[in-house]
CSV table of C-alpha atoms in Angstrom, one decimal:
chain,number,residue,atom,x,y,z
A,29,MET,CA,0.0,0.0,0.0
A,30,PRO,CA,1.6,3.3,-1.0
A,31,ASP,CA,2.6,5.8,1.7
A,32,THR,CA,0.0,8.7,1.4
A,33,ARG,CA,1.3,10.7,4.3
A,34,VAL,CA,2.2,14.2,3.5
A,35,PRO,CA,5.6,15.2,4.7
A,36,ALA,CA,5.7,18.2,7.0
A,37,ALA,CA,7.6,21.3,6.5
A,38,PRO,CA,11.2,20.9,7.6
A,39,THR,CA,12.7,23.2,10.3
A,40,PRO,CA,13.1,26.4,8.8
A,41,GLY,CA,16.1,28.9,9.1
A,42,PRO,CA,15.6,32.3,10.6
A,43,TRP,CA,13.8,35.0,8.2
A,44,PHE,CA,16.4,37.4,8.3
A,45,GLY,CA,19.5,35.7,9.6
A,46,TRP,CA,22.9,37.5,9.4
A,47,LYS,CA,24.0,35.0,6.8
A,48,ARG,CA,20.9,35.3,4.7
A,49,VAL,CA,21.0,39.1,4.7
A,50,ARG,CA,24.8,39.2,4.0
A,51,THR,CA,24.2,37.0,0.9
A,52,VAL,CA,21.5,39.3,-0.5
A,53,ALA,CA,24.0,42.4,0.0
A,54,ILE,CA,26.8,40.5,-1.8
A,55,ALA,CA,24.5,39.4,-4.6
A,56,ALA,CA,23.3,43.0,-4.9
A,57,PHE,CA,26.7,44.5,-5.1
A,58,VAL,CA,28.2,41.7,-7.5
A,59,VAL,CA,25.2,42.0,-9.9
A,60,SER,CA,25.4,45.9,-9.8
A,61,LEU,CA,29.0,45.8,-11.0
A,62,PRO,CA,28.3,45.0,-14.6
A,63,MET,CA,25.1,47.0,-14.6
A,64,SER,CA,26.8,50.2,-13.6
A,65,THR,CA,28.6,50.4,-16.9
A,66,ASN,CA,25.4,51.5,-18.7
A,67,TRP,CA,23.7,52.9,-15.7
A,68,THR,CA,23.2,56.7,-16.0
A,69,ALA,CA,21.6,57.5,-12.6
A,70,SER,CA,23.2,57.4,-9.2
A,71,TYR,CA,25.0,53.9,-8.6
A,72,TRP,CA,23.8,54.0,-5.1
A,73,LEU,CA,20.2,54.0,-6.4
A,74,LEU,CA,21.0,51.0,-8.4
A,75,LEU,CA,22.4,49.3,-5.3
A,76,VAL,CA,19.4,50.2,-3.3
A,77,ARG,CA,16.9,48.7,-5.8
A,78,LEU,CA,18.9,45.7,-6.2
A,79,PHE,CA,18.9,45.1,-2.5
A,80,LEU,CA,15.3,45.7,-2.1
A,81,VAL,CA,14.7,43.1,-4.9
A,82,GLY,CA,17.0,40.6,-3.1
A,83,MET,CA,15.2,41.2,0.2
A,84,ALA,CA,11.8,40.6,-1.3
A,85,ALA,CA,13.1,37.4,-2.7
A,86,LEU,CA,14.5,36.4,0.7
A,87,CYS,CA,11.0,37.1,2.2
A,88,MET,CA,9.4,34.8,-0.4
A,89,PHE,CA,12.1,32.2,0.3
A,90,GLY,CA,11.3,32.3,4.0
A,91,LEU,CA,7.4,32.2,3.3
A,92,PHE,CA,7.5,29.0,1.4
A,93,GLU,CA,9.9,27.6,3.8
A,94,ARG,CA,7.3,27.7,6.4
A,95,TRP,CA,4.0,27.7,4.7
A,96,PRO,CA,1.9,25.8,4.0
A,97,ARG,CA,2.9,23.5,6.8
A,98,ARG,CA,2.0,20.3,4.7
A,99,LEU,CA,2.4,19.9,0.9
A,100,PRO,CA,0.8,17.1,-1.3
A,101,SER,CA,3.4,14.5,-1.9
A,102,TRP,CA,3.6,15.5,-5.7
A,103,ILE,CA,4.9,19.1,-4.9
A,104,ALA,CA,8.7,19.3,-3.7
A,105,ARG,CA,9.1,22.3,-1.2
A,106,TRP,CA,12.4,23.3,-2.8
A,107,GLY,CA,10.6,23.6,-6.1
A,108,LEU,CA,8.0,25.8,-4.6
A,109,GLN,CA,10.5,28.1,-2.8
A,110,VAL,CA,12.5,28.5,-6.0
A,111,ALA,CA,9.5,29.2,-8.1
A,112,GLY,CA,8.1,31.7,-5.5
A,113,VAL,CA,11.6,33.5,-5.7
A,114,ALA,CA,11.5,33.7,-9.5
A,115,ALA,CA,7.8,34.9,-9.4
A,116,ILE,CA,8.5,37.8,-6.9
A,117,ILE,CA,11.4,39.0,-9.0
A,118,PRO,CA,9.5,41.3,-11.5
A,119,VAL,CA,7.2,42.4,-8.7
A,120,ALA,CA,9.8,43.4,-6.5
A,121,ALA,CA,11.6,45.1,-9.2
A,122,ALA,CA,8.4,47.1,-10.0
A,123,LEU,CA,7.8,47.8,-6.4
A,124,SER,CA,11.6,49.1,-5.9
A,125,TYR,CA,11.0,51.5,-8.8
A,126,ALA,CA,7.8,52.8,-7.3
A,127,PHE,CA,9.4,53.4,-3.9
A,128,THR,CA,12.6,55.1,-5.1
A,129,THR,CA,10.8,57.3,-7.9
A,130,PRO,CA,9.3,60.6,-7.2
A,131,HIS,CA,5.6,60.3,-6.7
A,132,ASP,CA,4.8,63.0,-9.4
A,133,VAL,CA,6.5,60.9,-12.0
A,134,HIS,CA,5.3,57.6,-13.3
A,135,TRP,CA,8.5,55.3,-13.7
A,136,TRP,CA,6.9,53.2,-16.5
A,137,SER,CA,6.3,56.2,-18.6
A,138,VAL,CA,10.3,57.1,-18.9
A,139,LYS,CA,12.0,54.8,-21.2
A,140,SER,CA,15.3,54.8,-19.5
A,141,ARG,CA,13.6,53.7,-16.4
A,142,MET,CA,11.7,51.1,-18.1
A,143,GLU,CA,14.9,49.7,-19.5
A,144,GLY,CA,16.4,49.7,-16.0
A,145,PHE,CA,13.4,48.0,-14.6
A,146,SER,CA,13.8,45.2,-17.3
A,147,PHE,CA,17.3,44.9,-16.9
A,148,ILE,CA,17.0,44.5,-12.9
A,149,ALA,CA,14.2,42.0,-13.6
A,150,PHE,CA,16.3,40.2,-16.0
A,151,MET,CA,19.3,40.0,-13.9
A,152,GLY,CA,17.1,39.0,-10.8
A,153,LEU,CA,15.6,36.2,-12.7
A,154,LEU,CA,19.0,35.0,-13.9
A,155,VAL,CA,20.7,35.2,-10.5
A,156,ALA,CA,18.2,34.8,-7.6
A,157,PRO,CA,16.8,31.1,-8.3
A,158,TRP,CA,20.6,30.0,-8.4
A,159,ILE,CA,21.2,31.5,-5.0
A,160,ALA,CA,17.9,30.1,-3.7
A,161,MET,CA,18.9,26.6,-4.9
A,162,SER,CA,22.4,27.1,-3.5
A,163,ALA,CA,20.9,28.2,0.0
A,164,LEU,CA,18.7,25.1,-0.3
A,165,TYR,CA,21.6,22.8,-1.1
A,166,ARG,CA,23.7,24.2,1.9
A,167,HIS,CA,20.6,24.0,4.3
A,168,ILE,CA,19.9,20.3,3.4
A,169,SER,CA,23.6,19.3,3.6
A,170,GLY,CA,23.8,20.9,7.0
A,171,LYS,CA,20.7,19.1,8.1
A,172,ALA,CA,22.1,15.7,6.8
A,173,ARG,CA,25.2,16.2,8.7
A,174,SER,CA,23.5,17.1,11.8
A,175,GLN,CA,21.2,13.8,11.5
A,176,ALA,CA,24.4,11.8,10.7
A,177,LEU,CA,25.9,13.3,13.8
A,178,ALA,CA,23.0,12.6,16.0
A,179,PHE,CA,22.6,9.0,14.5
A,180,GLU,CA,26.1,8.4,15.4
A,181,LEU,CA,25.8,9.7,19.0
A,182,GLU,CA,22.7,7.7,19.2
A,183,ARG,CA,24.5,4.5,18.2
A,184,SER,CA,27.4,5.2,20.4
A,185,GLU,CA,25.0,5.7,23.4
A,186,TYR,CA,23.4,2.3,22.6
A,187,ASP,CA,26.8,0.5,22.3
A,188,ARG,CA,27.9,2.0,25.6
A,189,ASN,CA,24.6,0.8,27.3
A,190,ALA,CA,25.1,-2.5,25.6
A,191,LEU,CA,28.7,-2.6,26.9
A,192,ASP,CA,27.6,-1.6,30.6
A,193,ALA,CA,24.8,-4.3,30.5
A,194,ARG,CA,27.4,-6.8,29.5
A,195,LEU,CA,29.8,-5.8,32.3
A,196,ARG,CA,27.1,-5.8,34.9
A,197,LEU,CA,26.3,-9.3,33.9
A,198,LEU,CA,29.8,-10.6,34.1
A,199,GLN,CA,30.2,-8.8,37.3
A,200,ALA,CA,27.0,-10.4,38.6
A,201,GLN,CA,28.6,-13.8,37.7
A,202,VAL,CA,31.6,-13.0,39.7
A,203,GLU,CA,29.7,-12.8,42.9
A,204,PRO,CA,28.4,-16.4,43.1
A,205,HIS,CA,31.8,-17.6,42.0
A,206,PHE,CA,33.6,-15.7,44.8
A,207,LEU,CA,31.0,-16.9,47.4
A,208,PHE,CA,31.1,-20.5,46.5
A,209,ASN,CA,35.0,-20.4,46.6
A,210,THR,CA,35.0,-19.0,50.1
A,211,LEU,CA,32.3,-21.3,51.4
A,212,ALA,CA,34.3,-24.3,50.2
A,213,ASN,CA,37.2,-23.2,52.1
A,214,VAL,CA,35.2,-23.1,55.3
A,215,ARG,CA,33.7,-26.6,54.5
A,216,GLU,CA,37.4,-27.9,54.2
A,217,LEU,CA,38.1,-26.6,57.6
A,218,VAL,CA,35.0,-28.0,59.1
A,219,ASP,CA,35.5,-31.5,57.6
A,220,ALA,CA,39.1,-31.5,58.7
A,221,GLY,CA,38.1,-30.7,62.1
A,222,SER,CA,40.5,-27.9,62.4
A,223,PRO,CA,40.7,-26.1,65.9
A,224,GLN,CA,40.8,-22.8,64.1
A,225,ALA,CA,37.8,-23.5,62.2
A,226,SER,CA,35.5,-21.4,64.4
A,227,GLU,CA,38.2,-18.4,64.4
A,228,VAL,CA,38.6,-18.7,60.6
A,229,LEU,CA,34.8,-18.7,60.1
A,230,GLY,CA,34.5,-15.5,62.2
A,231,SER,CA,37.1,-13.8,60.1
A,232,LEU,CA,35.4,-14.9,57.0
A,233,ILE,CA,32.1,-13.4,57.9
A,234,ALA,CA,33.8,-10.2,58.8
A,235,TYR,CA,35.7,-10.4,55.6
A,236,LEU,CA,32.5,-11.0,53.6
A,237,ARG,CA,30.6,-8.3,55.4
A,238,ALA,CA,33.2,-5.9,54.0
A,239,ALA,CA,33.9,-7.4,50.6
A,240,VAL,CA,30.4,-8.3,49.2
A,241,PRO,CA,29.1,-4.7,48.9
A,242,ARG,CA,32.2,-4.0,46.6
A,243,LEU,CA,31.3,-6.9,44.2
A,244,HIS,CA,28.3,-4.6,43.3
A,245,GLU,CA,30.5,-1.7,42.5
A,246,ALA,CA,31.1,-0.6,38.7
A,247,ASN,CA,34.4,0.9,39.3
A,248,ALA,CA,37.2,0.4,42.0
A,249,THR,CA,40.8,1.7,42.3
A,250,VAL,CA,44.0,-0.5,42.7
A,251,ALA,CA,44.0,0.7,46.3
A,252,GLN,CA,40.7,-0.7,46.9
A,253,GLU,CA,41.6,-3.9,45.0
A,254,LEU,CA,44.7,-4.7,47.1
A,255,GLU,CA,42.9,-3.9,50.4
A,256,LEU,CA,40.4,-6.6,49.5
A,257,VAL,CA,43.2,-8.9,48.6
A,258,ARG,CA,45.0,-8.2,51.9
A,259,ALA,CA,41.8,-9.3,53.6
A,260,TYR,CA,41.4,-12.3,51.9
A,261,LEU,CA,45.3,-13.5,52.2
A,262,GLU,CA,44.9,-12.8,56.0
A,263,VAL,CA,42.0,-15.1,56.3
A,264,MET,CA,43.6,-17.6,54.2
A,265,HIS,CA,46.7,-17.3,56.2
A,266,MET,CA,44.7,-18.1,59.5
A,267,ARG,CA,43.5,-21.2,57.8
A,268,MET,CA,47.2,-22.4,56.9
A,269,PRO,CA,49.5,-20.4,59.0
A,270,ASP,CA,52.5,-22.8,58.2
A,271,ARG,CA,52.0,-23.1,54.7
A,272,LEU,CA,51.1,-19.5,53.4
A,273,ARG,CA,53.3,-16.5,53.3
A,274,TRP,CA,52.4,-13.5,51.4
A,275,SER,CA,53.1,-9.8,50.6
A,276,VAL,CA,51.2,-7.1,48.7
A,277,ASP,CA,53.1,-3.9,47.4
A,278,ALA,CA,52.2,-1.1,45.2
A,279,GLU,CA,53.8,2.0,43.8
A,280,PRO,CA,52.1,5.2,45.1
A,281,GLY,CA,51.4,6.0,41.5
A,282,ALA,CA,49.4,2.9,40.9
A,283,LEU,CA,46.9,3.2,43.9
A,284,GLN,CA,44.5,5.5,42.5
A,285,VAL,CA,44.4,3.9,39.0
A,286,PRO,CA,40.9,2.7,38.1
A,287,CYS,CA,40.7,-1.2,38.1
A,288,PRO,CA,38.1,-3.7,37.0
A,289,PRO,CA,36.6,-4.9,40.5
A,290,THR,CA,37.7,-8.2,41.9
A,291,SER,CA,40.2,-8.7,38.9
A,292,VAL,CA,43.2,-9.0,41.3
A,293,LEU,CA,41.3,-11.0,43.9
A,294,THR,CA,40.4,-13.4,41.0
A,295,LEU,CA,44.0,-14.1,40.4
A,296,VAL,CA,45.1,-14.3,44.1
A,297,GLU,CA,42.0,-16.8,44.5
A,298,ASN,CA,43.6,-18.8,41.8
A,299,ALA,CA,47.0,-18.8,43.3
A,300,VAL,CA,45.7,-20.0,46.6
A,301,ARG,CA,43.3,-22.7,45.3
A,302,HIS,CA,45.3,-24.0,42.4
A,303,GLY,CA,48.8,-23.3,43.4
A,304,ILE,CA,49.4,-23.1,47.4
A,305,ASP,CA,46.6,-25.6,48.5
A,306,PRO,CA,47.7,-28.4,46.3
A,307,ALA,CA,51.3,-28.0,47.3
A,308,GLU,CA,52.6,-30.1,50.2
A,309,GLU,CA,54.8,-27.5,51.7
A,310,GLY,CA,52.7,-24.5,50.6
A,311,GLY,CA,54.3,-21.4,49.3
A,312,ARG,CA,54.3,-17.8,49.0
A,313,ILE,CA,52.2,-15.3,47.1
A,314,ASP,CA,53.6,-11.8,46.2
A,315,VAL,CA,51.4,-9.1,44.6
A,316,ARG,CA,52.9,-6.1,43.0
A,317,ALA,CA,51.3,-3.1,41.4
A,318,THR,CA,53.4,-0.9,39.2
A,319,VAL,CA,53.0,1.9,36.6
A,320,GLN,CA,55.0,2.2,33.5
A,321,GLY,CA,54.3,3.8,30.0
A,322,GLY,CA,50.9,4.8,30.7
A,323,GLN,CA,49.9,1.3,31.7
A,324,CYS,CA,49.2,-0.2,35.2
A,325,ARG,CA,50.9,-3.6,35.7
A,326,ILE,CA,49.6,-5.9,38.3
A,327,VAL,CA,51.8,-9.3,39.0
A,328,VAL,CA,50.5,-12.1,41.2
A,329,ALA,CA,53.3,-14.7,41.7
A,330,ASP,CA,52.9,-18.0,43.7
A,331,THR,CA,55.5,-20.4,44.5
A,332,GLY,CA,52.8,-23.2,44.3
A,333,VAL,CA,52.8,-26.4,42.3
A,334,GLY,CA,52.5,-24.4,39.1
A,335,VAL,CA,49.5,-25.5,37.1
A,336,ALA,CA,48.9,-22.6,34.7
A,337,SER,CA,48.1,-25.0,31.9
A,338,THR,CA,45.1,-26.1,33.8
A,339,ILE,CA,43.8,-22.9,35.3
A,340,ASN,CA,43.6,-20.9,32.0
A,341,ALA,CA,40.2,-22.4,31.2
A,342,GLY,CA,38.9,-21.5,34.7
A,343,THR,CA,35.6,-19.7,35.0
A,344,GLY,CA,37.1,-16.8,36.9
A,345,LEU,CA,39.9,-16.4,34.5
A,346,SER,CA,37.7,-16.5,31.4
A,347,ASN,CA,35.1,-14.2,33.0
A,348,LEU,CA,38.1,-11.8,33.8
A,349,ARG,CA,39.6,-11.9,30.3
A,350,GLU,CA,36.1,-11.1,28.9
A,351,ARG,CA,35.5,-8.0,31.2
A,352,LEU,CA,39.0,-6.7,30.3
A,353,GLN,CA,38.2,-7.0,26.4
A,354,LEU,CA,35.0,-5.2,27.0
A,355,ALA,CA,36.4,-2.5,29.2
A,356,PHE,CA,39.7,-1.9,27.4
A,357,GLY,CA,39.7,-3.8,24.2
A,358,ASP,CA,43.1,-5.0,23.0
A,359,GLU,CA,44.9,-2.7,25.2
A,360,ALA,CA,44.6,-5.0,28.3
A,361,ARG,CA,46.0,-8.3,28.5
A,362,LEU,CA,46.2,-11.3,31.2
A,363,VAL,CA,49.1,-13.5,30.7
A,364,LEU,CA,49.8,-16.8,32.9
A,365,ALA,CA,53.4,-18.0,32.9
A,366,PRO,CA,55.4,-20.7,34.9
A,367,LEU,CA,57.7,-19.4,37.5
A,368,PRO,CA,60.8,-21.4,37.9
A,369,PRO,CA,61.6,-23.5,39.6
A,370,HIS,CA,57.8,-24.1,40.5
A,371,GLY,CA,55.0,-21.7,40.5
A,372,THR,CA,53.0,-19.4,38.4
A,373,THR,CA,52.9,-15.8,37.6
A,374,ALA,CA,50.0,-14.1,36.5
A,375,GLU,CA,50.3,-10.6,34.9
A,376,LEU,CA,47.6,-8.1,34.4
A,377,VAL,CA,48.3,-5.1,32.2
A,378,PHE,CA,45.7,-2.4,31.4
A,379,PRO,CA,45.9,1.3,30.3
A,380,MET,CA,45.6,4.1,32.7
A,381,PRO,CA,43.1,6.9,32.1
A,382,ALA,CA,44.4,10.0,30.2
A,383,PRO,CA,45.1,12.9,32.5
A,384,PRO,CA,42.5,15.7,32.4
A,385,ARG,CA,43.4,18.5,29.9
């Protein structure tokens, strides 16, 4: 079924904006130059008459830019505007002569004035429609650029919303993974009948009370992330005091760098669960955050059993890699490597935000 809707008038420009009046003045001056060679009266009179004709054409251009509000589908508004400008030229030339000629003289009865009127009308019909079409082209081109920019901004907004939604989904997946791991540690203590189980359980409750609210935060800093890691390692140290040693260190410049929430905690959890726990003699975990070349580099090194190849596909690491990709693209990386003689090094690198200008 054909679309019978009638297009509404586009957003009009100003009636007498400076650019439009300036265009009329320039056109009147340019047209007056060749006419002045055969003009016997005052040059300023010629210029005034041309300017009046140009302003009348401008009024007609603006009128059909706004009215009628809706046009039949077979009439193009730009055609109506150009036709209106062409139609008003002879009338405007006659009126300009009427206003600038003494009232006691009929200008059309004077041959030289009739020739001047004809010349002005001819030049007006020759120039004004082209100027109108040029103005329409610039207006349409400007509107197209504005719409393209608006569409691009709208698309960027949709992309950003989709990215935020994906990050929130991944963040939500981190929470149960983190809680299940922590509860598994408590169960191991209870099953082993450890005398420290109650003390560790109390510490875990205090730790979770402080840590869980941060799992919902969209952004964190390296300082907050390392604080969470220290709390976690203190709990783990209470659970296995003779088998776990640890250190957390950071350069001052790295502390306030924005950091994906629970990213370092995920690496430390893996180091405990897959590196230190399986090792008969335990081991050491060292966390170090540095800044270099506009990038923040966080290294989690453990001297456990070294099973980097088996933990690469873990849920926590795959989740962390996807979050890094969404947040930083190819500018971030997570690399696991063996640490001789035994152990694993996890290196997390992501860009620092650009300094404010």
